[in-house]
């Protein structure tokens, strides 16, 4: 039992990292099809204003029609590895720093500090998770290519080995800078806005600290995060999927991607795939935090309070 004036007992750092990764992986099982649709839409119509898919629903129907039910789970192994690396690191570091910045009387960090903690955790997690991210983008993009142009990775480990062997190990970190930039934006928006939204809902007096509150706070957080991070996300997706043309990469850098997309596809193409991105991010945020809070709750009951 915690003595007066001391911080309450919490789970070890290793458990925080483990629970963070497991929560993200659990959420990914449910939202992988939405991630697939989002990636396909971001890659659709490259270099022109022609629309390969009219809507997210059209994209989903096309994938089911051409690739079958299993096709919507293409890249699941990469999605799970991404969560095991990126989310484990991100949520683990966020939780540890959040607790460190919490005062002895239990006062949490202010909004600015939450955002700073989120950005630090996100950038670190993104660097660790970039190889799995590269594999995920390529595996989810494969089905839209003609059969002779497909990479045909059988699973994430096959993808990582082949990318290293065929293109060099540094290719695993291709797009690392925009991936980290996206993570900074996502985590500053997501983690800080989740905490802030949750507190605001609790302050209304209409919500208790329960799953309904976590769900509403996550959906608000997801909307803020989607709007803020999509332009950076499309840069990341295009760079990680690009091929070499006559010995030169399709894009020079992230700014070149932005300029090319705006010039050839229109300004609002930077938010191409908004619906599946939000439809994925909202529930993924909800499920991740719900799984995380439930695991922490059970750990506290069975290991800390026993």
Short mmCIF file of C-alpha atoms in Angstrom, two decimals, residues 46-281:
data_model
loop_
_atom_site.label_atom_id
_atom_site.label_comp_id
_atom_site.label_asym_id
_atom_site.label_seq_id
_atom_site.Cartn_x
_atom_site.Cartn_y
_atom_site.Cartn_z
CA UNK A 46 -0.21 8.32 -58.92
CA UNK A 47 0.80 11.05 -61.33
CA UNK A 48 -2.69 11.82 -62.61
CA UNK A 49 -6.09 13.04 -61.49
CA UNK A 50 -7.70 9.79 -62.69
CA UNK A 51 -9.41 8.03 -59.81
CA UNK A 52 -8.73 4.32 -59.54
CA UNK A 53 -11.32 4.05 -56.78
CA UNK A 54 -14.37 6.31 -56.51
CA UNK A 55 -14.79 5.83 -52.75
CA UNK A 56 -13.39 3.75 -49.89
CA UNK A 57 -16.33 1.37 -50.27
CA UNK A 58 -15.57 0.97 -53.98
CA UNK A 59 -11.95 0.16 -53.10
CA UNK A 60 -13.04 -2.45 -50.54
CA UNK A 61 -15.49 -4.07 -52.99
CA UNK A 62 -12.81 -4.13 -55.74
CA UNK A 63 -10.29 -5.80 -53.41
CA UNK A 64 -12.84 -8.42 -52.30
CA UNK A 65 -13.86 -9.06 -55.91
CA UNK A 66 -10.32 -9.36 -57.30
CA UNK A 67 -8.44 -10.88 -54.36
CA UNK A 68 -11.07 -12.63 -52.26
CA UNK A 69 -11.83 -12.34 -48.55
CA UNK A 70 -8.25 -13.27 -47.67
CA UNK A 71 -7.09 -10.33 -49.78
CA UNK A 72 -8.36 -7.77 -47.28
CA UNK A 73 -5.96 -9.23 -44.70
CA UNK A 74 -2.93 -9.02 -46.98
CA UNK A 75 0.02 -7.76 -44.96
CA UNK A 76 -1.42 -8.74 -41.56
CA UNK A 77 1.90 -10.27 -40.47
CA UNK A 78 3.64 -6.96 -41.25
CA UNK A 79 0.89 -5.03 -39.44
CA UNK A 80 1.37 -7.19 -36.34
CA UNK A 81 5.18 -6.84 -36.44
CA UNK A 82 4.77 -3.07 -36.88
CA UNK A 83 2.67 -2.92 -33.72
CA UNK A 84 5.05 -5.24 -31.85
CA UNK A 85 7.92 -2.85 -32.61
CA UNK A 86 6.40 0.63 -33.07
CA UNK A 87 3.53 0.54 -30.54
CA UNK A 88 5.51 -1.36 -27.91
CA UNK A 89 8.20 1.32 -28.00
CA UNK A 90 5.81 4.28 -28.41
CA UNK A 91 3.33 3.47 -25.63
CA UNK A 92 6.02 2.10 -23.34
CA UNK A 93 8.12 5.27 -23.57
CA UNK A 94 5.00 7.49 -23.34
CA UNK A 95 3.77 5.71 -20.20
CA UNK A 96 7.18 5.80 -18.52
CA UNK A 97 7.75 9.52 -19.31
CA UNK A 98 4.16 10.38 -18.34
CA UNK A 99 4.63 8.78 -14.92
CA UNK A 100 8.02 10.45 -14.48
CA UNK A 101 6.49 13.87 -15.20
CA UNK A 102 3.53 13.24 -12.88
CA UNK A 103 3.98 15.03 -9.55
CA UNK A 104 4.09 13.19 -6.22
CA UNK A 105 0.54 14.36 -5.41
CA UNK A 106 -0.74 12.73 -8.61
CA UNK A 107 -1.04 15.91 -10.71
CA UNK A 108 -0.52 14.90 -14.37
CA UNK A 109 1.70 16.81 -16.83
CA UNK A 110 0.14 19.83 -18.57
CA UNK A 111 -1.07 19.73 -22.19
CA UNK A 112 2.21 21.00 -23.67
CA UNK A 113 4.23 18.43 -21.74
CA UNK A 114 1.84 15.65 -22.85
CA UNK A 115 2.38 16.69 -26.47
CA UNK A 116 6.17 16.76 -26.02
CA UNK A 117 6.16 13.33 -24.39
CA UNK A 118 3.95 12.03 -27.22
CA UNK A 119 6.28 13.41 -29.92
CA UNK A 120 9.38 11.90 -28.27
CA UNK A 121 7.69 8.51 -27.86
CA UNK A 122 6.33 8.59 -31.41
CA UNK A 123 9.59 9.49 -33.14
CA UNK A 124 11.50 6.78 -31.25
CA UNK A 125 8.82 4.17 -31.95
CA UNK A 126 8.69 5.12 -35.64
CA UNK A 127 12.43 4.60 -36.10
CA UNK A 128 12.21 1.15 -34.51
CA UNK A 129 9.09 0.26 -36.53
CA UNK A 130 10.12 1.56 -39.98
CA UNK A 131 11.30 -1.84 -41.41
CA UNK A 132 7.92 -3.42 -40.61
CA UNK A 133 6.20 -0.31 -42.02
CA UNK A 134 8.08 -0.62 -45.33
CA UNK A 135 7.08 -4.29 -45.55
CA UNK A 136 3.45 -3.42 -44.69
CA UNK A 137 3.17 -0.71 -47.39
CA UNK A 138 4.64 -2.99 -50.05
CA UNK A 139 2.56 -6.03 -49.09
CA UNK A 140 -0.71 -4.07 -49.03
CA UNK A 141 0.16 -2.37 -52.36
CA UNK A 142 1.02 -5.59 -54.20
CA UNK A 143 -2.50 -6.61 -55.22
CA UNK A 144 -3.11 -3.47 -57.29
CA UNK A 145 -0.12 -4.20 -59.57
CA UNK A 146 -0.11 -6.38 -62.72
CA UNK A 147 1.01 -9.96 -61.85
CA UNK A 148 4.45 -9.52 -63.49
CA UNK A 149 5.20 -6.44 -61.38
CA UNK A 150 4.18 -7.83 -57.99
CA UNK A 151 6.85 -8.36 -55.36
CA UNK A 152 5.08 -11.43 -53.99
CA UNK A 153 6.32 -11.42 -50.39
CA UNK A 154 4.89 -14.47 -48.60
CA UNK A 155 5.06 -12.88 -45.12
CA UNK A 156 6.75 -10.03 -43.28
CA UNK A 157 9.96 -11.95 -42.56
CA UNK A 158 10.25 -12.98 -46.22
CA UNK A 159 9.75 -9.32 -47.13
CA UNK A 160 12.46 -8.11 -44.73
CA UNK A 161 14.97 -10.72 -45.93
CA UNK A 162 14.30 -10.06 -49.63
CA UNK A 163 14.38 -6.27 -49.28
CA UNK A 164 17.74 -6.54 -47.47
CA UNK A 165 19.17 -8.94 -50.05
CA UNK A 166 17.76 -7.32 -53.22
CA UNK A 167 17.94 -3.62 -52.34
CA UNK A 168 20.32 -3.33 -49.39
CA UNK A 169 19.61 -3.27 -45.67
CA UNK A 170 19.31 0.54 -45.59
CA UNK A 171 16.15 0.22 -47.75
CA UNK A 172 14.40 -1.12 -44.64
CA UNK A 173 14.64 2.42 -43.28
CA UNK A 174 13.51 4.09 -46.52
CA UNK A 175 11.09 6.88 -45.69
CA UNK A 176 12.31 6.90 -42.09
CA UNK A 177 12.26 10.73 -41.87
CA UNK A 178 8.63 11.16 -43.06
CA UNK A 179 7.67 8.12 -40.94
CA UNK A 180 9.15 9.80 -37.86
CA UNK A 181 7.61 13.15 -38.86
CA UNK A 182 4.21 11.47 -39.20
CA UNK A 183 4.67 9.79 -35.83
CA UNK A 184 5.54 13.13 -34.20
CA UNK A 185 2.34 14.68 -35.61
CA UNK A 186 0.21 11.61 -34.82
CA UNK A 187 1.44 11.24 -31.27
CA UNK A 188 1.37 14.92 -30.41
CA UNK A 189 -2.22 14.98 -31.68
CA UNK A 190 -3.38 11.50 -30.63
CA UNK A 191 -1.91 10.98 -27.18
CA UNK A 192 -2.32 14.57 -26.00
CA UNK A 193 -5.81 15.01 -27.48
CA UNK A 194 -6.88 11.63 -26.04
CA UNK A 195 -5.80 12.65 -22.53
CA UNK A 196 -7.31 16.10 -22.96
CA UNK A 197 -10.59 14.81 -24.45
CA UNK A 198 -10.93 12.20 -21.73
CA UNK A 199 -10.40 14.84 -19.02
CA UNK A 200 -12.88 17.23 -20.70
CA UNK A 201 -15.53 14.48 -20.89
CA UNK A 202 -14.99 13.55 -17.23
CA UNK A 203 -15.27 17.23 -16.25
CA UNK A 204 -18.76 17.44 -17.79
CA UNK A 205 -20.06 15.14 -15.07
CA UNK A 206 -21.90 13.02 -17.66
CA UNK A 207 -19.12 10.46 -18.04
CA UNK A 208 -17.38 8.08 -15.68
CA UNK A 209 -13.89 6.68 -16.27
CA UNK A 210 -15.24 3.73 -18.27
CA UNK A 211 -15.24 2.21 -21.76
CA UNK A 212 -17.85 4.71 -23.07
CA UNK A 213 -15.64 7.61 -22.00
CA UNK A 214 -12.55 5.94 -23.52
CA UNK A 215 -14.47 5.33 -26.78
CA UNK A 216 -15.71 8.94 -27.11
CA UNK A 217 -12.29 10.40 -26.22
CA UNK A 218 -10.62 8.08 -28.75
CA UNK A 219 -12.99 9.06 -31.57
CA UNK A 220 -12.41 12.78 -30.91
CA UNK A 221 -8.67 12.13 -30.75
CA UNK A 222 -8.80 10.12 -33.99
CA UNK A 223 -10.52 12.94 -35.90
CA UNK A 224 -7.94 15.53 -34.79
CA UNK A 225 -5.09 13.15 -35.60
CA UNK A 226 -6.40 12.19 -39.07
CA UNK A 227 -6.78 15.77 -40.25
CA UNK A 228 -3.32 16.72 -38.97
CA UNK A 229 -1.30 13.74 -40.15
CA UNK A 230 -2.66 12.69 -43.56
CA UNK A 231 -0.40 14.86 -45.76
CA UNK A 232 2.67 13.45 -43.98
CA UNK A 233 1.23 9.94 -44.20
CA UNK A 234 0.80 10.07 -47.99
CA UNK A 235 4.45 11.20 -48.30
CA UNK A 236 5.53 8.22 -46.19
CA UNK A 237 3.40 5.76 -48.18
CA UNK A 238 4.60 6.96 -51.60
CA UNK A 239 8.30 6.97 -50.63
CA UNK A 240 8.20 3.51 -49.05
CA UNK A 241 6.46 2.00 -52.07
CA UNK A 242 8.48 3.80 -54.78
CA UNK A 243 10.55 1.98 -57.38
CA UNK A 244 13.73 2.97 -59.16
CA UNK A 245 13.13 4.30 -62.70
CA UNK A 246 16.20 4.26 -64.99
CA UNK A 247 18.39 4.01 -61.91
CA UNK A 248 16.74 6.98 -60.20
CA UNK A 249 14.13 6.97 -57.42
CA UNK A 250 10.62 8.17 -58.31
CA UNK A 251 10.83 10.96 -55.73
CA UNK A 252 13.83 12.95 -54.49
CA UNK A 253 12.43 13.56 -50.99
CA UNK A 254 9.25 14.27 -49.03
CA UNK A 255 8.85 17.78 -50.39
CA UNK A 256 9.08 16.41 -53.93
CA UNK A 257 6.23 13.99 -53.11
CA UNK A 258 4.06 16.84 -51.79
CA UNK A 259 4.80 19.05 -54.80
CA UNK A 260 4.15 16.20 -57.27
CA UNK A 261 0.88 15.16 -55.63
CA UNK A 262 -0.43 18.76 -55.50
CA UNK A 263 0.66 19.49 -59.09
CA UNK A 264 -0.58 16.29 -60.73
CA UNK A 265 -3.42 15.12 -58.50
CA UNK A 266 -4.71 18.28 -56.81
CA UNK A 267 -4.28 19.82 -53.34
CA UNK A 268 -7.03 17.77 -51.69
CA UNK A 269 -5.36 14.54 -52.83
CA UNK A 270 -3.14 15.03 -49.78
CA UNK A 271 -6.17 13.81 -47.83
CA UNK A 272 -6.87 10.92 -50.23
CA UNK A 273 -8.13 7.98 -48.19
CA UNK A 274 -9.38 10.20 -45.33
CA UNK A 275 -12.40 7.97 -44.62
CA UNK A 276 -10.54 4.64 -44.26
CA UNK A 277 -7.68 6.42 -42.44
CA UNK A 278 -10.10 7.81 -39.85
CA UNK A 279 -12.19 4.64 -39.87
CA UNK A 280 -8.96 2.77 -39.08
CA UNK A 281 -7.40 5.31 -36.71
#
